[in-house]
Amino acid sequence: MIRNIAAGIDGSPEGLAAAHWAAHEAARRGVALNLVHAWHPHARPMPDVPMDSTERGWAEHLLQEAAGSVRARTPRSRLPPG
């Protein structure tokens, strides 16, 4: 039994197309959709210095934009908040 579907996005048109396909499948199956984005943080001169907020902000913005596009195109999709 499928509990949810995950789609990885990278900011490319192809990644967004994958998110839309996954949203359609999730809506068809009546399960939630999780959008994910991962990146490898750059090496920092001082490892205990927190991650640059710009990197995190870009990733969060990317996810928000994709989620908005998915919601607009597939209103039946169930995306967790956040």
Tab-separated table of C-alpha atoms in Angstrom:
chain	number	residue	atom	x	y	z
A	1	MET	CA	0.000	0.000	0.000
A	2	ILE	CA	1.395	3.382	-1.023
A	3	ARG	CA	1.226	5.929	1.799
A	4	ASN	CA	2.667	8.906	-0.048
A	5	ILE	CA	4.684	9.882	-3.102
A	6	ALA	CA	7.885	11.908	-3.057
A	7	ALA	CA	9.308	13.957	-5.918
A	8	GLY	CA	12.760	15.491	-5.945
A	9	ILE	CA	13.071	18.922	-7.517
A	10	ASP	CA	16.150	20.861	-8.554
A	11	GLY	CA	14.777	24.104	-9.991
A	12	SER	CA	14.833	22.887	-13.603
A	13	PRO	CA	11.789	22.713	-15.888
A	14	GLU	CA	12.228	18.940	-15.906
A	15	GLY	CA	12.161	18.847	-12.107
A	16	LEU	CA	8.934	20.845	-12.079
A	17	ALA	CA	7.450	18.501	-14.689
A	18	ALA	CA	8.348	15.571	-12.427
A	19	ALA	CA	6.606	17.319	-9.515
A	20	HIS	CA	3.468	17.797	-11.629
A	21	TRP	CA	3.494	14.155	-12.714
A	22	ALA	CA	3.960	13.040	-9.102
A	23	ALA	CA	1.102	15.321	-7.981
A	24	HIS	CA	-1.199	13.792	-10.571
A	25	GLU	CA	-0.256	10.279	-9.419
A	26	ALA	CA	-0.682	11.202	-5.752
A	27	ALA	CA	-4.122	12.726	-6.404
A	28	ARG	CA	-5.147	9.699	-8.468
A	29	ARG	CA	-4.109	7.334	-5.673
A	30	GLY	CA	-5.488	9.537	-2.877
A	31	VAL	CA	-2.138	9.879	-1.115
A	32	ALA	CA	-0.019	12.831	-0.011
A	33	LEU	CA	2.799	14.299	-2.093
A	34	ASN	CA	6.127	15.288	-0.550
A	35	LEU	CA	8.378	17.610	-2.527
A	36	VAL	CA	12.043	17.380	-1.599
A	37	HIS	CA	15.212	19.201	-2.548
A	38	ALA	CA	18.701	18.230	-1.446
A	39	TRP	CA	22.057	19.817	-2.018
A	40	HIS	CA	25.597	19.267	-0.879
A	41	PRO	CA	26.670	22.235	1.259
A	42	HIS	CA	29.913	23.894	0.286
A	43	ALA	CA	32.909	23.286	2.481
A	44	ARG	CA	33.291	26.047	5.026
A	45	PRO	CA	36.555	27.333	6.410
A	46	MET	CA	35.115	26.907	9.905
A	47	PRO	CA	32.803	23.852	10.139
A	48	ASP	CA	31.018	25.124	13.248
A	49	VAL	CA	29.802	28.254	11.417
A	50	PRO	CA	26.078	27.856	10.589
A	51	MET	CA	24.953	27.304	7.010
A	52	ASP	CA	24.590	30.440	4.946
A	53	SER	CA	20.972	31.591	5.156
A	54	THR	CA	21.093	32.360	1.423
A	55	GLU	CA	21.530	28.667	0.570
A	56	ARG	CA	18.708	27.628	2.865
A	57	GLY	CA	16.496	30.473	1.648
A	58	TRP	CA	17.034	29.487	-1.981
A	59	ALA	CA	16.081	25.874	-1.227
A	60	GLU	CA	12.961	26.929	0.701
A	61	HIS	CA	11.949	29.331	-2.074
A	62	LEU	CA	12.419	26.591	-4.664
A	63	LEU	CA	10.129	24.255	-2.713
A	64	GLN	CA	7.499	26.970	-2.148
A	65	GLU	CA	7.429	27.871	-5.844
A	66	ALA	CA	7.076	24.241	-6.894
A	67	ALA	CA	4.353	23.622	-4.294
A	68	GLY	CA	2.429	26.673	-5.516
A	69	SER	CA	2.658	25.496	-9.107
A	70	VAL	CA	1.526	21.989	-8.156
A	71	ARG	CA	-1.420	23.306	-6.110
A	72	ALA	CA	-2.522	25.556	-8.973
A	73	ARG	CA	-2.337	22.781	-11.551
A	74	THR	CA	-3.531	19.850	-9.430
A	75	PRO	CA	-5.922	21.268	-6.816
A	76	ARG	CA	-6.727	17.772	-5.502
A	77	SER	CA	-3.097	17.208	-4.530
A	78	ARG	CA	-2.367	16.868	-0.823
A	79	LEU	CA	0.859	18.635	0.040
A	80	PRO	CA	1.910	18.767	3.675
A	81	PRO	CA	2.311	22.336	4.972
A	82	GLY	CA	5.767	23.805	5.167
